[in-house]
Short mmCIF file of C-alpha atoms (C1' of nucleotides) in Angstrom, two decimals:
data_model
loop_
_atom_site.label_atom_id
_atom_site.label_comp_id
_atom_site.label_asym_id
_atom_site.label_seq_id
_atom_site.Cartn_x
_atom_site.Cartn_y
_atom_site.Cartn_z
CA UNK A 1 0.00 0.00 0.00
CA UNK A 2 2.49 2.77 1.32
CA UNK A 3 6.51 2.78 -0.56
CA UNK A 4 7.31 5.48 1.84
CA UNK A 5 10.79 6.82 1.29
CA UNK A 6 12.31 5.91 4.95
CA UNK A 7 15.47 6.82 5.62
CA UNK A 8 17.01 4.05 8.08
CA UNK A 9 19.44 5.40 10.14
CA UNK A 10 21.91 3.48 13.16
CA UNK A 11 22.51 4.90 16.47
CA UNK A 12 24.49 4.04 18.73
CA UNK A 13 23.05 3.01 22.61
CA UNK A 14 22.75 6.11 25.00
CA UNK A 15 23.18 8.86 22.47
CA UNK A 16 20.36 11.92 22.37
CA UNK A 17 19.36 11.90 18.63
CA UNK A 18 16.51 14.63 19.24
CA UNK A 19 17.28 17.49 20.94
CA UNK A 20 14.88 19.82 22.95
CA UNK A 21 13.56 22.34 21.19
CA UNK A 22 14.24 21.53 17.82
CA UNK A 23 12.42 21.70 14.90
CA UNK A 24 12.25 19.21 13.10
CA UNK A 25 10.81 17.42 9.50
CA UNK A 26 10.52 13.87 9.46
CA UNK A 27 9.18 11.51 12.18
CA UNK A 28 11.44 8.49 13.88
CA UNK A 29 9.94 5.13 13.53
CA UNK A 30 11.42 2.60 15.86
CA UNK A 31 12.68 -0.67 13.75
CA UNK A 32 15.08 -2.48 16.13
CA UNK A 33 16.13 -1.25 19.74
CA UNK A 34 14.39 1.01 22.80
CA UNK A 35 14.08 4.47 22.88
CA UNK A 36 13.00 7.03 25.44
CA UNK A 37 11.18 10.09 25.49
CA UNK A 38 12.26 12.11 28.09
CA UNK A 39 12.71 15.84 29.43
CA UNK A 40 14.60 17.45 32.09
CA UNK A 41 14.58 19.72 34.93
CA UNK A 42 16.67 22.75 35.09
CA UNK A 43 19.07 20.76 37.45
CA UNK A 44 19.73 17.76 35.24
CA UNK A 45 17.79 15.54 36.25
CA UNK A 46 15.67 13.49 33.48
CA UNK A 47 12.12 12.22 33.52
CA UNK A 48 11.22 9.50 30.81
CA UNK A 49 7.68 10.49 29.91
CA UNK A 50 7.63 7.57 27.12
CA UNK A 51 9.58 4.09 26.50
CA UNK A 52 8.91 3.41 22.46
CA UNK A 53 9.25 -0.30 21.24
CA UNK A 54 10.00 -2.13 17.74
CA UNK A 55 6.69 -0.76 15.91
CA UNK A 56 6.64 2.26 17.40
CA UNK A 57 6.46 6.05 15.95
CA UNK A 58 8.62 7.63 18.91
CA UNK A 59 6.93 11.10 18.17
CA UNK A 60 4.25 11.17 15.30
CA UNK A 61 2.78 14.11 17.35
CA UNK A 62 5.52 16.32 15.93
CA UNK A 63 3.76 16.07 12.45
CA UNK A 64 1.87 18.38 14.00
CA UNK A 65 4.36 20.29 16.89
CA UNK A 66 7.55 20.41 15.15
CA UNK A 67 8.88 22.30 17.24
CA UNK A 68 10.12 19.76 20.41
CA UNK A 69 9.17 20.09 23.74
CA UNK A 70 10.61 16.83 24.35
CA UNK A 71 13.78 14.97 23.71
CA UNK A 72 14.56 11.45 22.29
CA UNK A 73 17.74 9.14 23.49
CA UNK A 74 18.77 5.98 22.56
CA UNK A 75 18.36 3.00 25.19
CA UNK A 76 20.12 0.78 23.36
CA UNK A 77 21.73 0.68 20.22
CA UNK A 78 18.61 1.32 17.80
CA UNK A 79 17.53 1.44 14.38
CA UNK A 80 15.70 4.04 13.45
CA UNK A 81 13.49 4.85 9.87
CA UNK A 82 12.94 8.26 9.44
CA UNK A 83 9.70 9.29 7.59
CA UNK A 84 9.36 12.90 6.10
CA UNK A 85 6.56 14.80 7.76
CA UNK A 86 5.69 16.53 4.18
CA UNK A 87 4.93 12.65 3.31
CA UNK A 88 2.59 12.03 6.25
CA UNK A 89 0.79 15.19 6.10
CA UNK A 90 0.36 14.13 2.45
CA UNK A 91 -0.98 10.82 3.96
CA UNK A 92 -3.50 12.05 6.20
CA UNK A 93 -4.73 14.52 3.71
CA UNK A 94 -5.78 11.95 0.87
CA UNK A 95 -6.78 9.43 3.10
CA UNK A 96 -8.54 10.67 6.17
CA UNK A 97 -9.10 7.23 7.89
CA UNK A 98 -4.91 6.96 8.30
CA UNK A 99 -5.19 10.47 9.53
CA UNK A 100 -7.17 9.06 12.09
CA UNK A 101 -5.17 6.10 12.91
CA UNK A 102 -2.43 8.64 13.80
CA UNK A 103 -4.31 10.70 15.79
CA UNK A 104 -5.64 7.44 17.47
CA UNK A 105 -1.96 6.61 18.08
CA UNK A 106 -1.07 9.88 19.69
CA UNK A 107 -4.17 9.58 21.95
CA UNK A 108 -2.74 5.70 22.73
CA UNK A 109 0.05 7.53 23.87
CA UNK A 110 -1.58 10.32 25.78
CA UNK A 111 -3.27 7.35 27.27
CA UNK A 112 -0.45 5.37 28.63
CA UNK A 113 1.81 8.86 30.07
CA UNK A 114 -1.81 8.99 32.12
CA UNK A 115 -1.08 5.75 33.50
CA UNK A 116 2.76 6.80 34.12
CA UNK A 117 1.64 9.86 35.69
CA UNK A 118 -0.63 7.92 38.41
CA UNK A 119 2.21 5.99 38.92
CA UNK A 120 4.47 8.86 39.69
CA UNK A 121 2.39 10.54 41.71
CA UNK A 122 0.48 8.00 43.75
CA UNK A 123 2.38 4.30 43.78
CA UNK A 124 5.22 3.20 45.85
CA UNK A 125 8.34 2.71 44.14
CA UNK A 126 7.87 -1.24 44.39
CA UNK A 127 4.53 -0.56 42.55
CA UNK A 128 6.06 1.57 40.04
CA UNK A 129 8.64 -0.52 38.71
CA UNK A 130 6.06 -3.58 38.81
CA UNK A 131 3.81 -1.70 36.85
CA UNK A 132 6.51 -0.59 34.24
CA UNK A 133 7.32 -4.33 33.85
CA UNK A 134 3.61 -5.38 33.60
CA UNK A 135 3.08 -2.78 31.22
CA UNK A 136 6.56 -3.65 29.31
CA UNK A 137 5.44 -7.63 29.44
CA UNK A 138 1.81 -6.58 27.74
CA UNK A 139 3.95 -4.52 25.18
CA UNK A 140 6.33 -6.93 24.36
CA UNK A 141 3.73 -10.17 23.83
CA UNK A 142 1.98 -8.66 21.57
CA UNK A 143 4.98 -8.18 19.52
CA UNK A 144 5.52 -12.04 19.87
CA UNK A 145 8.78 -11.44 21.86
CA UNK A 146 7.91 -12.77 24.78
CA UNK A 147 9.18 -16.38 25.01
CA UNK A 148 9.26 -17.96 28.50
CA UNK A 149 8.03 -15.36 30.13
CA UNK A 150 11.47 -13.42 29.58
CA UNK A 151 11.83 -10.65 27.24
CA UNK A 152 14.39 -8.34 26.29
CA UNK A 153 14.57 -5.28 28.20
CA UNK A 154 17.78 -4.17 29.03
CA UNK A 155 18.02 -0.68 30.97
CA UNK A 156 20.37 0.08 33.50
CA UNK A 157 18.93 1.06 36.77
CA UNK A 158 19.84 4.48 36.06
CA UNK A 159 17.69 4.33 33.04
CA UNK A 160 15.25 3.02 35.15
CA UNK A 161 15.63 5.23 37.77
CA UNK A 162 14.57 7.98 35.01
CA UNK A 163 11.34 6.16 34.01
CA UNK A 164 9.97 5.56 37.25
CA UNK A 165 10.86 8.94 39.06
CA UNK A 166 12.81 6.87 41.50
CA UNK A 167 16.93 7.00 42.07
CA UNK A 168 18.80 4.00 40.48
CA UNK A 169 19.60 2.81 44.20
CA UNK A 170 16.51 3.09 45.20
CA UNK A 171 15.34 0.79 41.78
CA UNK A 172 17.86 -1.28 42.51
CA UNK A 173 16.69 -2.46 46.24
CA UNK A 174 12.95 -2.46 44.72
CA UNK A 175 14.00 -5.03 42.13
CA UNK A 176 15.73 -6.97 44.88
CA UNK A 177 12.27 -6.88 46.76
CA UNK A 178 10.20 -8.14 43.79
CA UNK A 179 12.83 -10.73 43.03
CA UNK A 180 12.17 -11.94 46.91
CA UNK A 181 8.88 -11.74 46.48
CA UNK A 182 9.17 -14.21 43.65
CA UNK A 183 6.80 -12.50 40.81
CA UNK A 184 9.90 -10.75 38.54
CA UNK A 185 13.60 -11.45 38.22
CA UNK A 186 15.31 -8.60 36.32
CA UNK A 187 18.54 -9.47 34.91
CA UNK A 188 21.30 -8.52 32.27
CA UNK A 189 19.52 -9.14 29.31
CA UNK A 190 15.89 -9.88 30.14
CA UNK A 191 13.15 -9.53 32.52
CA UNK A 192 11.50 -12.66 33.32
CA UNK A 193 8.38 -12.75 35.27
CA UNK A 194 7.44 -15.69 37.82
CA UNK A 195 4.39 -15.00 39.14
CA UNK A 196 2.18 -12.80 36.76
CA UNK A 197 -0.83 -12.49 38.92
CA UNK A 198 1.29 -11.21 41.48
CA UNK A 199 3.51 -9.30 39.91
CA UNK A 200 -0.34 -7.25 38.32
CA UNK A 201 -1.46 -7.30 42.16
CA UNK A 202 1.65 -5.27 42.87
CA UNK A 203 1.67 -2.86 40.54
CA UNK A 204 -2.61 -2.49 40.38
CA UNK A 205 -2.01 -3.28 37.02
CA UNK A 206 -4.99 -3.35 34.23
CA UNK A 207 -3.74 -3.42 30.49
CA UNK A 208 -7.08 -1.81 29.30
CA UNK A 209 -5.10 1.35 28.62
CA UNK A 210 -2.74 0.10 26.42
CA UNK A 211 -5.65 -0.35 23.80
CA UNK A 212 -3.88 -3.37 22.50
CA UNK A 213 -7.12 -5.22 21.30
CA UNK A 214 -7.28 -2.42 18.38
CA UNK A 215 -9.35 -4.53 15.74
CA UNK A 216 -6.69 -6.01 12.72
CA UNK A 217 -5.80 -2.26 12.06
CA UNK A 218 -2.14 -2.84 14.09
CA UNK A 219 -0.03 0.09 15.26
CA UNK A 220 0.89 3.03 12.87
CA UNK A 221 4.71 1.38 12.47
CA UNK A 222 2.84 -1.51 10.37
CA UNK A 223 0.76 0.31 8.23
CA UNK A 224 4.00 2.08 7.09
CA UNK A 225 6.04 -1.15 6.70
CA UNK B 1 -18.00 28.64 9.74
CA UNK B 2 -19.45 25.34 11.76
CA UNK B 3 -22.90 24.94 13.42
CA UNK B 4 -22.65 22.09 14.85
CA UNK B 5 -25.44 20.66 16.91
CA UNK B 6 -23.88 20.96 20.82
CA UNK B 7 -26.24 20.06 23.77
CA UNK B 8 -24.88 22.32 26.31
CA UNK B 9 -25.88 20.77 29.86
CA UNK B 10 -24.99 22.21 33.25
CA UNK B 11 -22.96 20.11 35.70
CA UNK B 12 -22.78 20.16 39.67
CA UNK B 13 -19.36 20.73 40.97
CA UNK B 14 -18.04 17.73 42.35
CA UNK B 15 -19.75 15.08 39.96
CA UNK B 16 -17.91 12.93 37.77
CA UNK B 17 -19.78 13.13 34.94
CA UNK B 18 -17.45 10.49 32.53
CA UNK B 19 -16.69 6.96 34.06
CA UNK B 20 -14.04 4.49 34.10
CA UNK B 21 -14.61 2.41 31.32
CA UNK B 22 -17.45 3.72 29.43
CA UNK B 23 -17.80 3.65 25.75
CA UNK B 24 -19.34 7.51 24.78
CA UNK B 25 -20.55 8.96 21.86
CA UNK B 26 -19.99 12.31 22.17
CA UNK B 27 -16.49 14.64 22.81
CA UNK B 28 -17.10 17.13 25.97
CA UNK B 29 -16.77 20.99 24.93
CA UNK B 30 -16.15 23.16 28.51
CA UNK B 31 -17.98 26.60 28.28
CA UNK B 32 -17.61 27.44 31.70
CA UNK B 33 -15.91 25.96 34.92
CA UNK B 34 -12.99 23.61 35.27
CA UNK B 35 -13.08 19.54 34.17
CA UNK B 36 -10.44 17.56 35.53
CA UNK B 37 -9.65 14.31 33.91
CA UNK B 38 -8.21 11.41 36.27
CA UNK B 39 -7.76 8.10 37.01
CA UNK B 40 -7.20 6.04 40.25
CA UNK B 41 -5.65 3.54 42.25
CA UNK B 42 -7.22 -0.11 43.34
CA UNK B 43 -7.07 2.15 46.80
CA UNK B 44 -9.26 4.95 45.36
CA UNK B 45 -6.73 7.14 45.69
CA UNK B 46 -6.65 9.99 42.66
CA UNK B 47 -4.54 11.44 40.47
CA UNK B 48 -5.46 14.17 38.16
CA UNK B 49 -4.40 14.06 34.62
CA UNK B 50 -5.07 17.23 32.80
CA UNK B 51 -7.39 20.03 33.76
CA UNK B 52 -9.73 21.96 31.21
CA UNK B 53 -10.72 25.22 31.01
CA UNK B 54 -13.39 27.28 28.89
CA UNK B 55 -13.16 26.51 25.27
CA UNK B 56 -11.04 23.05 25.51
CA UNK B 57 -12.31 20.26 24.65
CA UNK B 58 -11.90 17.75 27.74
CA UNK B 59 -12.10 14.36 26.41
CA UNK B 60 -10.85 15.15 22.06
CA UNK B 61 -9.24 12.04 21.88
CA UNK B 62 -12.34 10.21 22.96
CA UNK B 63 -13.19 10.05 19.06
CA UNK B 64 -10.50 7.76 18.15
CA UNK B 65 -10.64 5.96 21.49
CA UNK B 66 -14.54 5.91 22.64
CA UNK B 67 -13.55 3.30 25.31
CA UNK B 68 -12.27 5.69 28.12
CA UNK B 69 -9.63 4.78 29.86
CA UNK B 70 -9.75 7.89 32.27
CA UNK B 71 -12.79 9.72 34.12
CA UNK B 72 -14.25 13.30 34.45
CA UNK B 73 -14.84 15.28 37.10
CA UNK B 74 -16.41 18.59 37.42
CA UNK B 75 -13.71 20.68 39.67
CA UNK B 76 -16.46 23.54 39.76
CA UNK B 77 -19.78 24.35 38.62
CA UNK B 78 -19.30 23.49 34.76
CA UNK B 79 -20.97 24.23 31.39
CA UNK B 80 -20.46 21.45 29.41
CA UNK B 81 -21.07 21.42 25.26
CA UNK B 82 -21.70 17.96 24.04
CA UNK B 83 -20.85 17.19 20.52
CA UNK B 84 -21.32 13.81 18.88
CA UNK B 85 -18.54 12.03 17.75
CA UNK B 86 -20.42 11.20 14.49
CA UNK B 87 -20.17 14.83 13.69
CA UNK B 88 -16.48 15.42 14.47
CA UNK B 89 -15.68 12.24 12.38
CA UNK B 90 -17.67 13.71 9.52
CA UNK B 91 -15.82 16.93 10.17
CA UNK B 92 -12.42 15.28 9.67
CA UNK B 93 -13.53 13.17 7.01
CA UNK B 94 -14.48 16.33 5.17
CA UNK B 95 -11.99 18.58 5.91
CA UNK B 96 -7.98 17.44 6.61
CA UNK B 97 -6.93 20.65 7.94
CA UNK B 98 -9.76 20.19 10.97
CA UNK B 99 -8.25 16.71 10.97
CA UNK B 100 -5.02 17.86 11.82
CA UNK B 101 -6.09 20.30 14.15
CA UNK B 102 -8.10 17.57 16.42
CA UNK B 103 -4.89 15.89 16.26
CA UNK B 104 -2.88 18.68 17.22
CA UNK B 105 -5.00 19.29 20.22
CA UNK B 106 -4.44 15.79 21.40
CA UNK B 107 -0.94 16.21 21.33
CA UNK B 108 -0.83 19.59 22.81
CA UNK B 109 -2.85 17.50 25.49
CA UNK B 110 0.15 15.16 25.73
CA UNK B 111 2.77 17.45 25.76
CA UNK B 112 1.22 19.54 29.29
CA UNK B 113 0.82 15.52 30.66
CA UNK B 114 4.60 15.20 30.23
CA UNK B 115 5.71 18.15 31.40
CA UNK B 116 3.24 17.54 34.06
CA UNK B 117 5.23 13.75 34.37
CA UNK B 118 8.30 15.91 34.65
CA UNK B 119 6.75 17.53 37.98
CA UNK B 120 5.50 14.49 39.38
CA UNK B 121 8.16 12.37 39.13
CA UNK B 122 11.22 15.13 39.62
CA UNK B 123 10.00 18.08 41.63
CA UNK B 124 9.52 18.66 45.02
CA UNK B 125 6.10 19.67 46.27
CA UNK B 126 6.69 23.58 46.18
CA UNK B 127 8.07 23.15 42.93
CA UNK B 128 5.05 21.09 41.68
CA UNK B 129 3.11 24.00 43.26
CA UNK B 130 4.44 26.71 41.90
CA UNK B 131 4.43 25.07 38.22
CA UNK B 132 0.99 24.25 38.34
CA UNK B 133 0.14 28.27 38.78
CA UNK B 134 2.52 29.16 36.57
CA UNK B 135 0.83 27.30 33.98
CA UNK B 136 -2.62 28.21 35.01
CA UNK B 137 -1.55 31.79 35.48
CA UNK B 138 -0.30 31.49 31.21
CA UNK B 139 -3.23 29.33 30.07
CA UNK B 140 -6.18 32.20 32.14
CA UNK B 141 -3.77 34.76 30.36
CA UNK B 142 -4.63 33.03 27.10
CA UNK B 143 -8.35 33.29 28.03
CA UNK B 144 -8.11 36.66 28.88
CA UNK B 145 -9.19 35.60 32.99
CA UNK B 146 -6.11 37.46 34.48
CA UNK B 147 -6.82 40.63 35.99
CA UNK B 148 -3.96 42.38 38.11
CA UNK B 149 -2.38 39.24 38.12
CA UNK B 150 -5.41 37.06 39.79
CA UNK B 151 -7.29 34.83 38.34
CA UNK B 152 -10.31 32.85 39.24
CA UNK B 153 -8.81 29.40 40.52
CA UNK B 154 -10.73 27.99 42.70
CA UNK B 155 -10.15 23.85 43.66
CA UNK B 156 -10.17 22.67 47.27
CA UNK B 157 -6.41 22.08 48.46
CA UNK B 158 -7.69 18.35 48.64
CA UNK B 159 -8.25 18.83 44.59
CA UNK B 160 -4.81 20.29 44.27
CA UNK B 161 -3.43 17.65 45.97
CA UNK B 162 -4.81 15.00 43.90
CA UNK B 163 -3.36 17.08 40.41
CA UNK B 164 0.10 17.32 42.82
CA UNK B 165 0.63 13.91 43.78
CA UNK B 166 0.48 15.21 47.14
CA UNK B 167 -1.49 15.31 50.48
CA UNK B 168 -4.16 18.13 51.41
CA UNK B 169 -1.76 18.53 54.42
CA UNK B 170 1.11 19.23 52.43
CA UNK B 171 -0.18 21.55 49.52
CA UNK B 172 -1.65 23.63 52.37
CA UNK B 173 1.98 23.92 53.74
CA UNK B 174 3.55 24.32 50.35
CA UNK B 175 1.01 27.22 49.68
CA UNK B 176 1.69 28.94 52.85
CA UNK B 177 5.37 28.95 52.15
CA UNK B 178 4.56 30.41 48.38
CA UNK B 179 3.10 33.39 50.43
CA UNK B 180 5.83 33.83 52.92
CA UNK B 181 8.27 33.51 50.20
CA UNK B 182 5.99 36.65 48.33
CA UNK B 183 5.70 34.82 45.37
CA UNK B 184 2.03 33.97 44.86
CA UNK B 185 -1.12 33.75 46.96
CA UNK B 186 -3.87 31.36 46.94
CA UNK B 187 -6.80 32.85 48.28
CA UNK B 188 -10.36 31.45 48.40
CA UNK B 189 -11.89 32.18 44.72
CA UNK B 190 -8.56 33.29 43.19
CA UNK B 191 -5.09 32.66 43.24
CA UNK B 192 -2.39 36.18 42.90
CA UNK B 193 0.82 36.16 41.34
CA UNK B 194 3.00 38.70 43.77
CA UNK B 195 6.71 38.04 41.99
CA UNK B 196 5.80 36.51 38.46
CA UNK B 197 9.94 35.92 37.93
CA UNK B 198 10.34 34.43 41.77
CA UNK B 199 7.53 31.96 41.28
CA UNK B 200 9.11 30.72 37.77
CA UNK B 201 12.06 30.12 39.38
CA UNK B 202 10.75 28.46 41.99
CA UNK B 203 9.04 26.31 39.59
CA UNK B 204 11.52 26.16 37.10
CA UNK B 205 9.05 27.12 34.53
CA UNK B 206 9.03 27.56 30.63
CA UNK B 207 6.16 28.00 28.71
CA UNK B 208 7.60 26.48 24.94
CA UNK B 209 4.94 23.17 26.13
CA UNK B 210 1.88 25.08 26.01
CA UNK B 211 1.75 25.83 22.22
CA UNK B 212 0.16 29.17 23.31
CA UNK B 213 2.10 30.89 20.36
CA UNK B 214 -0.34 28.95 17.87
CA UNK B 215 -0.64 31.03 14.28
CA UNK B 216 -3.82 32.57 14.57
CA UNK B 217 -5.50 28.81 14.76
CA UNK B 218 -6.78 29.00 18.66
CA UNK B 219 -8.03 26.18 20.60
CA UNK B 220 -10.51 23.72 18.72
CA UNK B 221 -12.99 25.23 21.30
CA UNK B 222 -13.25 28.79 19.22
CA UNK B 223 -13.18 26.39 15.56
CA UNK B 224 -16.68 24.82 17.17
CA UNK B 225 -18.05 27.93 18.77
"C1'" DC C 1 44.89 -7.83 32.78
"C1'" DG C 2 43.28 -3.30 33.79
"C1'" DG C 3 39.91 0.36 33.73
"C1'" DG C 4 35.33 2.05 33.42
"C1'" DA C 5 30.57 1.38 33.93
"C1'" DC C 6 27.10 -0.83 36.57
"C1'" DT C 7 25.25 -3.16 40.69
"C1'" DT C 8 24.90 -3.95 45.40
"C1'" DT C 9 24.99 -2.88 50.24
"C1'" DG C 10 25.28 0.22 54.33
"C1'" DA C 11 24.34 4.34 57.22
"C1'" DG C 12 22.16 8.42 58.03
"C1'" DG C 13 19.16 12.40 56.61
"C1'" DT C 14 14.79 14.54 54.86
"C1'" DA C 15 10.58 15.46 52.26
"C1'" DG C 16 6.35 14.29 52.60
"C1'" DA C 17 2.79 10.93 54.66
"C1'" DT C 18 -0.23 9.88 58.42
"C1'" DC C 19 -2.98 10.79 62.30
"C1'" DA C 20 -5.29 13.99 65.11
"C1'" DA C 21 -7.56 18.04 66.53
"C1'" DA C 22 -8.56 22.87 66.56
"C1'" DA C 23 -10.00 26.95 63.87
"C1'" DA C 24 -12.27 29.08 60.18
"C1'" DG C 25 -15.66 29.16 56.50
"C1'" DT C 26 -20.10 27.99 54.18
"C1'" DG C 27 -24.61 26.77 53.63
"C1'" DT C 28 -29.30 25.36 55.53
"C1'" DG C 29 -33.40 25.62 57.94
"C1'" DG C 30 -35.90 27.72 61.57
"C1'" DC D 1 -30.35 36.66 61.67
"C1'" DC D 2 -28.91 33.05 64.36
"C1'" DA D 3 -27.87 28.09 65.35
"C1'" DC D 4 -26.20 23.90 63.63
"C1'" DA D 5 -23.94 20.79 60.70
"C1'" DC D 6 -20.56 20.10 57.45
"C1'" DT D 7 -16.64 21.05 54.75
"C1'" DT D 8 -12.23 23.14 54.36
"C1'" DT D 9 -8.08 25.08 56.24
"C1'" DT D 10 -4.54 25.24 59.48
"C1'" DT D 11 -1.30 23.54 62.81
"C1'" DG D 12 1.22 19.99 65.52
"C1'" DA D 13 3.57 15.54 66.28
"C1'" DT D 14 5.31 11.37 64.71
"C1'" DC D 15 6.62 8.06 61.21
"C1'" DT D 16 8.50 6.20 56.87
"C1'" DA D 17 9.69 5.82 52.02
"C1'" DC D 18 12.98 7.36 49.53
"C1'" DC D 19 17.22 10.22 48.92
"C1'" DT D 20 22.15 11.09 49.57
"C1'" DC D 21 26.65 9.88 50.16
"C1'" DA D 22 30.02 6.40 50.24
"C1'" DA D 23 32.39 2.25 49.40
"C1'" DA D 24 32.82 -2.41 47.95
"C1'" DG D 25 31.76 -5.91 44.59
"C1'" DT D 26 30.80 -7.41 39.81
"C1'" DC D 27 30.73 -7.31 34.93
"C1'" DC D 28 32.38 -6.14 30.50
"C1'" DC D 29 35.44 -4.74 26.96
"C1'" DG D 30 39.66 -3.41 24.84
#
DNA sequence: CGGGACTTTGAGGTAGATCAAAAAGTGTGG
DNA sequence: CCACACTTTTTGATCTACCTCAAAGTCCCG
């Protein structure tokens, strides 16, 4: 259906590849690797607002905000496809039902920062970082790359630390706690969970949010593939 | 330009007027008042996700994702404008540009929840404070609501505390030490900004995230009005 | 084999929670 | 216009989750 004219570009694990502020023209589409969304406080100090999987646009909304407020950094080393927004304002001009499917996918992602932010603001750490790994399971099955219940997420605890508001010491003793507990082992290379329904009564965890049951349509990353 | 058919209905303060988990038919225009959007813990305790003044629309994104994954409450005695989703589909089907500008508003949506993340997970409580009127203090501005630097904010410290991630207790100590510092005053029916550069640095503050700056556009509000 | 990044553990400090109760508003009915 | 109930604000005292600082242990890569 769509020859888009991507532009696949390597980069390298823990590098900043969108700068705040910026304007820029073409959207990043996530092929291989993890890559966070994050912004900062005048001190430093980062907050991930968004994790972005194999699939994923990492920010579609600037189609329509070029102009950052938000940066993008590498997890791990990545592959990245860049799409020219002049293409997919083209897109969603002739065909209004894909203009659609990327506003739905910007509202997905509206959706799950909501979830993040109760998180943040009114779960324990322990909770937290269960929930990120619930969520991070859900994500990860449905891209068929769960096997064993293990899946490849590899962040340090700093990078952790970043997502879940928390300070990589602090991440690190909570992972001890859920490995105690017996419902997640997090380990170089891979997450495992052992105990799903008590790793989601942990966290509080409900997937509804993640609006993974979308009906054949897919996520915006296949419909450009 | 648009005469669209809106059923305006009145709304108590204090109701939550959109559920957890209903599917709706129609996006929520606010005339008058202030509509918080939120979600909650298995505990029932809240956390407030975006707040909505006159002329946003509260719940946009509602039209690609009728399921809701998020509630609304009325902070205040509200006006509410009801407009079917039918129509706003129609709308976009008819007219990219209004497309795009739905879309932008969702992602202008998701840029205040991550700067709003940002807060949550890396500022302290006076900082989260003092943010929060900052931006309320530029989005009334917007409206034209600020007179002599007050404007007509008026939640319960309980309410603030569930957009702060914080208890009653503590926003009612965080706001007293905004007034000793001289920086801003939060008075029943109105909050006053005394030192407009004090309380931004208290906050750490930057407007770039609000999109404010928009091209003549406005808010989707004055498109429907 | 050596150096740098990451993880793990410990000890002590602090922001904010929790619990409790008094003071100040706000609205209602008589 | 007052009395009463109810909600909200304010203050105090104590507790705890998480931070900070520091050092040792582990892993990885050249």
């Amino acid at each position: 259906m769509l020859a888009l004219p991507v532009e696949y570009t390597p980069i390298r694990a823990r590098t900043d590849f969108v700068k705040l502020g910026e304007t820029i023209d073409h959207a990043c589409l996530i092929c291989d690797g993890i890559v966070a969304r994050f912004e900062q406080t005048r001190s430093g100090t980062r907050q991930v607002t968004a994790l972005h999987l194999p699939g994923d646009m990492a920010d579609l909304h600037s189609v329509v905000l070029p102009k950052t407020s938000w940066a993008l950094a590498a997890m791990s080393d990545v592959v990245l496809g860049r799409v020219p927004h002049r293409e997919l304002v083209a897109l969603s001009d002739r065909f209004p039902s894909l203009a659609r499917a990327f506003w739905r996918d910007c509202s997905v992602d509206g959706a799950i920062l909501g979830v993040w932010s109760v998180s943040l603001g009114r779960r324990a750490g322990i909770a937290r970082l269960a929930h990120l790994l619930c969520e991070m399971r859900c994500r990860y099955g449905a891209l068929g790359m769960v096997v064993d219940e293990t899946f490849d997420f590899d962040l340090t605890q700093m990078q952790l630390a970043d997502v879940l508001g928390l300070t990589a010491v602090h991440v690190n003793r909570m992972a001890r706690e859920l490995r105690e507990r017996g419902v997640a082992t997090i380990r170089n290379k891979g997450v495992t969970i052992d105990d799903w329904d008590g790793l989601r009564a942990v966290a509080d965890f409900d997937d509804a949010y993640l609006h993974l049951d979308h009906e054949a349509a897919g996520s915006v990353g296949d419909v450009i593939r």
